[in-house]
CSV table of C-alpha atoms in Angstrom, one decimal:
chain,number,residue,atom,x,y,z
I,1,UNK,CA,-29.9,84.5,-35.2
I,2,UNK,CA,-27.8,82.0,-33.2
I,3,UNK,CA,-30.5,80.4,-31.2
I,4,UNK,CA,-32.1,80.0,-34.7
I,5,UNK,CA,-28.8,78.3,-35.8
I,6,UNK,CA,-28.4,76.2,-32.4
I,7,UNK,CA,-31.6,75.0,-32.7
I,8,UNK,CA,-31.0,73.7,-36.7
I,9,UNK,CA,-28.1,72.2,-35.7
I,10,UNK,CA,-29.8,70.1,-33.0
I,11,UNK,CA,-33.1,69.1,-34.9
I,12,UNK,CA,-29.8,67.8,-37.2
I,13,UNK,CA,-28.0,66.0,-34.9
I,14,UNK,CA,-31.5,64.1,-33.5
I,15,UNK,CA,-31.7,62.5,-36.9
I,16,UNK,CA,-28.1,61.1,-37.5
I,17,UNK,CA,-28.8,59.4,-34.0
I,18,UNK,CA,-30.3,55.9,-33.9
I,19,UNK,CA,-33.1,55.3,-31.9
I,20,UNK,CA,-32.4,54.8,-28.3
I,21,UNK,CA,-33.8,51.4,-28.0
I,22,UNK,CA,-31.7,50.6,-30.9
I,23,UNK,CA,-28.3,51.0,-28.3
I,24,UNK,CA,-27.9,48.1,-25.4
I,25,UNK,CA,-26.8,50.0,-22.4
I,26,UNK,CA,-24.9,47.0,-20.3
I,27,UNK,CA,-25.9,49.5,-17.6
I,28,UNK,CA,-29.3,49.6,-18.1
I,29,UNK,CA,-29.5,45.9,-18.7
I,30,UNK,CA,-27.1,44.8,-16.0
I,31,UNK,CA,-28.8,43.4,-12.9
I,32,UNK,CA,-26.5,42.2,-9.6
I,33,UNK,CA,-29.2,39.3,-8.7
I,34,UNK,CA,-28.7,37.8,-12.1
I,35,UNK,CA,-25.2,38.0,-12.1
I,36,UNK,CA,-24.6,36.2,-8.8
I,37,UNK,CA,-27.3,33.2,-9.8
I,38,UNK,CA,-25.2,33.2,-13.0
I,39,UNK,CA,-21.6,32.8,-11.1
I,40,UNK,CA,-23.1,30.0,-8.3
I,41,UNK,CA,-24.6,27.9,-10.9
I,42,UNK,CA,-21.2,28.2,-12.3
I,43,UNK,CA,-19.3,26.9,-9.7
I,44,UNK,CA,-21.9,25.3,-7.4
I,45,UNK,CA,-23.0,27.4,-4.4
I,46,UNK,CA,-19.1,28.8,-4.1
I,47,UNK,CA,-18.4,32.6,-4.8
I,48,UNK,CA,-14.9,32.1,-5.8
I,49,UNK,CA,-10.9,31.8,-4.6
I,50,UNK,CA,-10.0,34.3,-1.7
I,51,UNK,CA,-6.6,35.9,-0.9
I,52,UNK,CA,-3.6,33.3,-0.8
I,53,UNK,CA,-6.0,30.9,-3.1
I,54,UNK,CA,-8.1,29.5,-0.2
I,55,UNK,CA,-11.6,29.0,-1.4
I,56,UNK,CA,-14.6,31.0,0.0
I,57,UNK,CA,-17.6,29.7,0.0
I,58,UNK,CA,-20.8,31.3,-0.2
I,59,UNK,CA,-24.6,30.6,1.1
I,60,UNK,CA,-25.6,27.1,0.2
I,61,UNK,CA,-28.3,26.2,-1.6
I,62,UNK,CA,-28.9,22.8,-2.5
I,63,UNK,CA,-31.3,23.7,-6.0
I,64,UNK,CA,-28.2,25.0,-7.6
I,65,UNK,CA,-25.7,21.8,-6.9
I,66,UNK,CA,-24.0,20.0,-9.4
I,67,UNK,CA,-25.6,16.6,-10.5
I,68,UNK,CA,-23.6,13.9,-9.7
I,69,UNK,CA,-23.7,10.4,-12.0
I,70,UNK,CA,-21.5,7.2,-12.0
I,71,UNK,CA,-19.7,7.3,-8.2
I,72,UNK,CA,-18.7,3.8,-7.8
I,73,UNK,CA,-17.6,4.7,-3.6
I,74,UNK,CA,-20.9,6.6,-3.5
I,75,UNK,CA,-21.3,10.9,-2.7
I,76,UNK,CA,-19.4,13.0,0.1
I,77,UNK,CA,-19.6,16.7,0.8
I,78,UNK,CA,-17.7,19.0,-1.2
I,79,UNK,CA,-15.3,21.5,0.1
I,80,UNK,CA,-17.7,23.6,0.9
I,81,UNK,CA,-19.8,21.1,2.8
I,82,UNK,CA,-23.2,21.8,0.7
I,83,UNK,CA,-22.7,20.2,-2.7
I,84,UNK,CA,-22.3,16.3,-3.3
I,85,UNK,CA,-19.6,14.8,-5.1
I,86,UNK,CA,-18.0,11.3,-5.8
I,87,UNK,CA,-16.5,10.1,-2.9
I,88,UNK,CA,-12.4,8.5,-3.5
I,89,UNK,CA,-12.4,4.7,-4.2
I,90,UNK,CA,-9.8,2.3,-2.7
I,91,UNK,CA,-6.6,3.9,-3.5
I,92,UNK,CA,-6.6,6.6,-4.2
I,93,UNK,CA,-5.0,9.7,-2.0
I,94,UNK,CA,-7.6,11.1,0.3
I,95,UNK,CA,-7.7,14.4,2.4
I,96,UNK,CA,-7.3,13.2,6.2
I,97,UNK,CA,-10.0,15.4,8.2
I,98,UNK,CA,-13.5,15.8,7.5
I,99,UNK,CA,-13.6,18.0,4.4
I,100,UNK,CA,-12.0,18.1,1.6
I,101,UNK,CA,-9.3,20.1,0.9
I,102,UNK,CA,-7.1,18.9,-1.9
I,103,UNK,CA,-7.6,14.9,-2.6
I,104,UNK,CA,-11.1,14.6,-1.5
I,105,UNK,CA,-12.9,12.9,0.5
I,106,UNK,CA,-13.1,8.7,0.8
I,107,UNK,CA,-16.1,7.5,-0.3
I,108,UNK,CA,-18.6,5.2,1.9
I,109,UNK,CA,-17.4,2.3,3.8
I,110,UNK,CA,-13.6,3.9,3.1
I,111,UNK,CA,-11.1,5.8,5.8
I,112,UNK,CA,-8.4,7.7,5.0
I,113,UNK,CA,-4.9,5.9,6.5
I,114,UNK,CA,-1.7,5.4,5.7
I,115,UNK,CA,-0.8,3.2,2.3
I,116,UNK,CA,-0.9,-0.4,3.6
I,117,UNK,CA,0.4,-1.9,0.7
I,118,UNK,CA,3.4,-4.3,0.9
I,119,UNK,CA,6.7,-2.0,0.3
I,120,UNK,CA,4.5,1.2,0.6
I,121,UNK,CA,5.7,2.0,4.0
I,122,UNK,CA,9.4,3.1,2.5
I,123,UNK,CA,7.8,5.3,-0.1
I,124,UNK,CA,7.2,9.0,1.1
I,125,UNK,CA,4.4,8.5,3.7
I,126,UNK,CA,0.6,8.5,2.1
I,127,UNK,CA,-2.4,8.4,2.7
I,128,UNK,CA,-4.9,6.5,0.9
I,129,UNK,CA,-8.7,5.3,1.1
I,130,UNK,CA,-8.8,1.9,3.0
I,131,UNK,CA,-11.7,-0.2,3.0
I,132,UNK,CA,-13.1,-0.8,6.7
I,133,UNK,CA,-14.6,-4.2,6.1
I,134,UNK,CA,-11.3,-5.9,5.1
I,135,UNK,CA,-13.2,-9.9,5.1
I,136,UNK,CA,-12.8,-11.1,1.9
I,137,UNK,CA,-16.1,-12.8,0.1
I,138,UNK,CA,-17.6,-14.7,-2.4
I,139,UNK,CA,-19.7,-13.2,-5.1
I,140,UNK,CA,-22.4,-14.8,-7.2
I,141,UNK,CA,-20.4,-14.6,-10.3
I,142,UNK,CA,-18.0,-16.7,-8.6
I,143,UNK,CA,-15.6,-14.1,-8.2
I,144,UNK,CA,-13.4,-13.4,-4.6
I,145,UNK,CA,-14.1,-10.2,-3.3
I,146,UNK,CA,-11.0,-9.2,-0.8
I,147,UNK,CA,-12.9,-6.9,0.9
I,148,UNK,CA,-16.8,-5.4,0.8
I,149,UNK,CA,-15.6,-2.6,-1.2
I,150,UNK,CA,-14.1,-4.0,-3.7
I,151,UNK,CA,-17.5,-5.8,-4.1
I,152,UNK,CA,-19.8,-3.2,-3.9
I,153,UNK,CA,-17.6,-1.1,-7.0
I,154,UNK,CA,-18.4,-4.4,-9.0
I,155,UNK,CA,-22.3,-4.5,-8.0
I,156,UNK,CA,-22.3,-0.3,-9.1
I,157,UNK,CA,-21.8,-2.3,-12.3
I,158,UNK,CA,-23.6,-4.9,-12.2
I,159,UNK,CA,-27.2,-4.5,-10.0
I,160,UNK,CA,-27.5,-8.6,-10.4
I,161,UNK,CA,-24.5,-9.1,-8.5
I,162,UNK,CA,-24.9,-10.7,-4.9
I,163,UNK,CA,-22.6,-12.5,-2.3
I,164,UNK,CA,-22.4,-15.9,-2.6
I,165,UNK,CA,-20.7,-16.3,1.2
I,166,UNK,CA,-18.6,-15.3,3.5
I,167,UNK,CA,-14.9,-15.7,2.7
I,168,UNK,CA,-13.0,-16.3,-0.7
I,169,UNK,CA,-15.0,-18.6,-3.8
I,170,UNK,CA,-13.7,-22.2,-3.1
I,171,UNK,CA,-11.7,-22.6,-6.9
I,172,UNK,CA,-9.1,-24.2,-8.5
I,173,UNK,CA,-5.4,-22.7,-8.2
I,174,UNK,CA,-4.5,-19.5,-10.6
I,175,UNK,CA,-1.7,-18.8,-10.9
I,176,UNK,CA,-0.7,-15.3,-10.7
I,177,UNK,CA,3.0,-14.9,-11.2
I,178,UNK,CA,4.5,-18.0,-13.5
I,179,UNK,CA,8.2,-18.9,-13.6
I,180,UNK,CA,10.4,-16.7,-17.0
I,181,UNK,CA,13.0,-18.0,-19.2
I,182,UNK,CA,16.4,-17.8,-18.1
I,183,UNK,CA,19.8,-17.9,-19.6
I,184,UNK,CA,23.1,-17.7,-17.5
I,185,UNK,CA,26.5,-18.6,-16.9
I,186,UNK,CA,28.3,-21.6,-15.0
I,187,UNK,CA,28.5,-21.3,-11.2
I,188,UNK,CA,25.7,-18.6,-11.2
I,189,UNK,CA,22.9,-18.7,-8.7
I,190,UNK,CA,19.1,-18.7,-10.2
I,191,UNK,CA,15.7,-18.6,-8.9
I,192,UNK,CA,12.5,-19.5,-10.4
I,193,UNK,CA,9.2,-17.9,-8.6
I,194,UNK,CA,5.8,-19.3,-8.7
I,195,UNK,CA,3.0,-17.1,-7.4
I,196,UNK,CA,-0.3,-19.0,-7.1
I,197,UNK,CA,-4.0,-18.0,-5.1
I,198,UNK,CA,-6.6,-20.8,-4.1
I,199,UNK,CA,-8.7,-21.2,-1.6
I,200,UNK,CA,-8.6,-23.8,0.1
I,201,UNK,CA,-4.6,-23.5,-0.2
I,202,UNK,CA,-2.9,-24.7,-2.9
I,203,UNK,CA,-0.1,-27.1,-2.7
I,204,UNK,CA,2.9,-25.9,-4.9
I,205,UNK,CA,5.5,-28.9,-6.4
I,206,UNK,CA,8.6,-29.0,-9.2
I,207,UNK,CA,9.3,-30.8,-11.5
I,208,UNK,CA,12.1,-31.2,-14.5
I,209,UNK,CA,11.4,-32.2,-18.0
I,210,UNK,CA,8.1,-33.5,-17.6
I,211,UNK,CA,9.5,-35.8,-15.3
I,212,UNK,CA,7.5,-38.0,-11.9
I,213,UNK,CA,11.0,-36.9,-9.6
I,214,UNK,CA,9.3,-33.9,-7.0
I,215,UNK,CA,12.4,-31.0,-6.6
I,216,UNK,CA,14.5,-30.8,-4.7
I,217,UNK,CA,14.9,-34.5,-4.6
I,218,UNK,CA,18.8,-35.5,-3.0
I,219,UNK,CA,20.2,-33.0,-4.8
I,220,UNK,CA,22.1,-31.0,-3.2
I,221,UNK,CA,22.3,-27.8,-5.0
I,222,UNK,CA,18.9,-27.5,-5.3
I,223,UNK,CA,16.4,-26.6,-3.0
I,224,UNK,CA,12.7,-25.0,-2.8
I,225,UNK,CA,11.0,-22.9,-0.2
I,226,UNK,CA,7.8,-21.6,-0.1
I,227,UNK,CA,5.4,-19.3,2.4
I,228,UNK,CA,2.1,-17.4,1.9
I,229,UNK,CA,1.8,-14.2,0.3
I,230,UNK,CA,2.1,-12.1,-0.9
I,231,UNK,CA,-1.5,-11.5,-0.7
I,232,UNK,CA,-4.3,-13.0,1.4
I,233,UNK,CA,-4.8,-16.3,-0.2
I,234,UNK,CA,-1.8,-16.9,-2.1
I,235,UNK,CA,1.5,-18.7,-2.0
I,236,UNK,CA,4.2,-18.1,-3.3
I,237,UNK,CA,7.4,-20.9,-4.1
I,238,UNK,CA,10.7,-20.4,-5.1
I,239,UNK,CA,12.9,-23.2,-7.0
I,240,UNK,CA,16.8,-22.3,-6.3
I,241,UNK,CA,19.9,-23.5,-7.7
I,242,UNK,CA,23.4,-22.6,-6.5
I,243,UNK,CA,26.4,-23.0,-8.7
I,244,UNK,CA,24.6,-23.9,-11.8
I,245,UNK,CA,25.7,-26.5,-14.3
I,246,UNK,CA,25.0,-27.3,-17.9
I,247,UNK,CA,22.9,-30.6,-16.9
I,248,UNK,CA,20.5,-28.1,-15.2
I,249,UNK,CA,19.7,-26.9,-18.3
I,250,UNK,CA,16.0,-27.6,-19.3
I,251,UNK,CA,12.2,-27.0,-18.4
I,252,UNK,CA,11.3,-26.7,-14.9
I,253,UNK,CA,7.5,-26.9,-14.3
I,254,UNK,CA,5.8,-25.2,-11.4
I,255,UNK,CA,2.3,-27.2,-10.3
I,256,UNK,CA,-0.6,-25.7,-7.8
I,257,UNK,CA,-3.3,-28.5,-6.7
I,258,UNK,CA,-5.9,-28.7,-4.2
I,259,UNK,CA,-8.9,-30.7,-3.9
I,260,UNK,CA,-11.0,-29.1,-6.7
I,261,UNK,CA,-7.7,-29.4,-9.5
I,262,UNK,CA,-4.5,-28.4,-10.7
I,263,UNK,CA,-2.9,-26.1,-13.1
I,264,UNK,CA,0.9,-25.7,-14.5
I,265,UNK,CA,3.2,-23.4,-15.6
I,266,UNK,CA,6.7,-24.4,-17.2
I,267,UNK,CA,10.2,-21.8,-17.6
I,268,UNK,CA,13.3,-22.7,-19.8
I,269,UNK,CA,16.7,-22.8,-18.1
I,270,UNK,CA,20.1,-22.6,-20.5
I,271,UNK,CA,23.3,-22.6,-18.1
I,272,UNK,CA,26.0,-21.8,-20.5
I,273,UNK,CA,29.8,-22.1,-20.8
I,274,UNK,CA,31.7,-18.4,-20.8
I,275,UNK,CA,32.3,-18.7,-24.5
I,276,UNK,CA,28.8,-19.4,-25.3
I,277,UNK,CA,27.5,-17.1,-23.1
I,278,UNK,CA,29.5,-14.1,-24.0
I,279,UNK,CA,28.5,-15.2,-27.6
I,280,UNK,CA,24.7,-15.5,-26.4
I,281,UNK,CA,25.3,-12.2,-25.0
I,282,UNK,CA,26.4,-10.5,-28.5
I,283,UNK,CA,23.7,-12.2,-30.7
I,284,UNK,CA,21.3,-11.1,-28.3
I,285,UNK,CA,22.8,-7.4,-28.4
I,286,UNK,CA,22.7,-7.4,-32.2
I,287,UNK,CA,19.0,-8.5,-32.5
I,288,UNK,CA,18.0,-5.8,-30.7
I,289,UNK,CA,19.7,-3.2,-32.2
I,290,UNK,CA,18.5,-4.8,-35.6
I,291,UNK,CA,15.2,-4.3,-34.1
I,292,UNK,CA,15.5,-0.4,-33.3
I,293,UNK,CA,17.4,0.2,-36.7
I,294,UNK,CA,14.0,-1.9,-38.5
I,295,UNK,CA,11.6,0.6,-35.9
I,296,UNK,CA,13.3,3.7,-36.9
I,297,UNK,CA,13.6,2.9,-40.6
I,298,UNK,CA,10.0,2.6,-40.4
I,299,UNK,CA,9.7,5.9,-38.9
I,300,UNK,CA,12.0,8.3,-41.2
């Protein structure tokens, strides 16, 4: 009698149950071979981060690599030396050795070295990608190329692109940094800077008020000075003027020339009394606090 019962009981419990193929098993169905294609395709022939997040790499197999589009520097090994990846541009912080650790790697035609950039040598020492092939040239879209890598990022762009020469487009003076506005007191000291690049060199002259008279002229509390720089190609001039009076008030005109033309750039000077300065000062002071009440106001 109780077999009889066991044996009910189980024919009972076989029809509640779904069919077996009805159930995934994740056992059944889980296969390591899949699994690891799955994970390297992931993460391009690298099995993961090991102890103290160093990452271990795994066999390499070119098939499952990444595809790479767009590198402007061109394609360098990956931190795992198998895959290919965009190489660092001129710039920007590299990895030192020969594989890439943190930065990366520098891209073709690029070494990793210190910053060389003027005033980079206080910062906190870095190092950077730094074009090999440092001779500036021309290009055919009459643009100057300071180096061959700087070039070859704008032919990535533009496949038509060739060089035009060796050495910088001959061109009229551009003038890079122009001389600002100024307002300031009696007896102050001011300076005007004019930055200009041409090739061939540009020659840099003042003026006042629109006037023939060269600066400094015989005047004696003016004076001018000017030396390349700050980049290849450029110059840059400096109008001074120690103890300054109200008759130095007015435009002063900074003008670049060479054989192929000339271009200007003007900056107003007002040398003012310590009354009108202090109330030049205040005005000044109000209109910009009128300014962020108006932004805010907008705002609320």
């Amino acid at each position: 009698m109780l077999v009889l019962l066991l044996l009910v009981l189980d024919l009972l419990s076989c029809r509640a149950a779904p069919p077996v193929h009805s159930l995934p098993d994740p056992l059944l169905d889980y296969d390591p071979l899949d699994e690891e294609l799955d994970a390297r395709r992931r993460s391009g022939n690298r099995t993961g981060t090991g102890t103290g997040g160093i990452r271990e790499c795994g066999p390499c197999d070119p098939e499952l690599c990444p595809e790479t589009r767009g590198c402007r520097a061109g394609l360098v090994l990956d931190s795992c030396g198998c895959c290919q990846e965009c190489g660092n541009l001129e710039g920007q912080a590299c990895d030192p050795g020969p594989r890439s650790e943190f930065y990366g790697l520098c891209g073709t035609g690029l070494r990793c070295r210190a910053d060389p950039r003027p005033g980079a040598a206080g910062e906190e020492e870095e190092e950077v990608c730094v074009c090999e092939q440092q001779e500036a040239l021309c290009g055919t879209d009459g643009t100057t190329y300071m180096n061959m890598c700087q070039f070859k990022e704008a032919a990535f762009s533009d496949p038509n692109l060739r060089t035009a020469g060796r050495g910088p487009c001959s061109t009229v003076p551009v003038i890079k940094v122009p001389p600002q506005n100024q307002v300031n007191g009696t007896g102050s000291s001011l300076l005007f800077l004019c930055e200009v690049f041409a090739f061939p060199m540009a020659l840099v002259e003042w003026r006042k008020d629109g006037r023939d008279v060269i600066l400094p002229g015989d005047d004696p509390h003016i004076s001018v000075q000017s030396r390349g720089g700050p980049l290849k190609f450029e110059l840059s001039s400096w109008l001074q003027i120690e103890g300054a009076e109200p008759g130095d008030s007015g435009t002063y005109q900074c003008t670049a020339r060479n054989h192929l033309g000339s271009v200007s750039a003007s900056a107003v000077l007002g040398v003012l009394g310590a009354e009108e300065l202090s109330s030049y000062l205040s005005n000044r002071v109000s209109g910009k606090k009128q300014v962020m009440d108006d932004y805010d106001q907008d705002y609320l």
